[in-house]
Amino acid sequence: LERGRAQATIWGASRLGAALTPFIVLPIQQKYSWHVSFYTLGFVGLVWVLFFIFARARVHASSIRLGWKPIYWKIGMLLRRD
């Protein structure tokens, strides 16, 4: 159930992002230029990465006990709601 919910969330979020992107990017490109939309989305991507770096640092102590498991398995175990 949890794996299915995670897959559905990722699939749905990727489709939602693809559907909303033109409504965000095109007005920026029309008002300014494609450079501004490029740098804006790049900045949002960097903020996203920093969020996950700090989120991972916060739960690092609990991920040590998982040892050799792949990173996606570790993240899945950390997100469990037991």
C-alpha positions as a printed Julia matrix, in Angstrom:
82×3 Matrix{Float64}:
  0.0    0.0     0.0
  2.76   2.47    0.9
  4.78   1.7    -2.21
  1.71   2.17   -4.39
  0.88   5.47   -2.71
  4.44   6.71   -3.23
  4.41   5.71   -6.9
  1.02   7.39   -7.42
  2.25  10.57   -5.74
  5.38  10.75   -7.89
  3.44   9.98  -11.07
  0.71  12.5   -10.28
  3.14  15.24   -9.27
  5.15  14.85  -12.47
  1.98  15.14  -14.59
  0.73  18.1   -12.57
  4.08  19.85  -12.93
  4.06  19.31  -16.69
  0.53  20.68  -16.89
  1.22  23.8   -14.8
  4.63  24.71  -16.19
  3.37  26.5   -19.34
  1.11  28.71  -17.22
  4.09  29.72  -15.11
  6.86  29.93  -17.7
  5.09  31.54  -20.65
  4.03  34.74  -18.85
  7.57  35.15  -17.52
  9.0   34.65  -21.0
  6.55  37.08  -22.59
  7.14  39.82  -20.04
 10.92  39.43  -19.67
 12.77  36.8   -21.7
 13.55  33.12  -21.7
 16.68  33.87  -19.66
 14.64  35.03  -16.67
 12.43  31.93  -16.7
 15.51  29.74  -17.02
 17.25  31.33  -14.05
 14.04  31.46  -12.0
 13.38  27.75  -12.41
 17.06  27.02  -11.81
 16.86  28.94   -8.54
 13.73  27.0    -7.53
 15.62  23.78   -8.3
 18.53  24.82   -6.09
 16.17  25.67   -3.23
 14.56  22.23   -3.69
 17.97  20.54   -3.5
 18.96  22.5    -0.39
 15.7   21.52    1.28
 16.44  17.83    0.72
 20.06  18.17    1.81
 18.96  19.68    5.13
 16.09  17.22    5.49
 18.52  14.35    4.97
 20.98  15.8     7.47
 18.18  15.93   10.03
 17.4   12.23    9.71
 20.98  11.08    9.12
 21.26   9.48   12.55
 18.33   7.16   11.9
 19.59   6.25    8.41
 22.91   4.93    9.74
 21.23   1.8    11.07
 20.05   0.9     7.56
 23.62   0.15    6.48
 24.11  -1.14    2.94
 20.58  -0.62    1.62
 20.14   1.6    -1.47
 19.27   5.25   -0.88
 15.71   4.92   -2.19
 15.09   2.13    0.29
 16.48   4.27    3.1
 14.23   7.19    2.18
 11.23   4.89    2.03
 12.0    3.53    5.48
 12.45   7.05    6.88
  9.08   8.17    5.52
  7.16   5.28    7.05
  4.34   6.2     9.41
  4.5    3.29   11.86
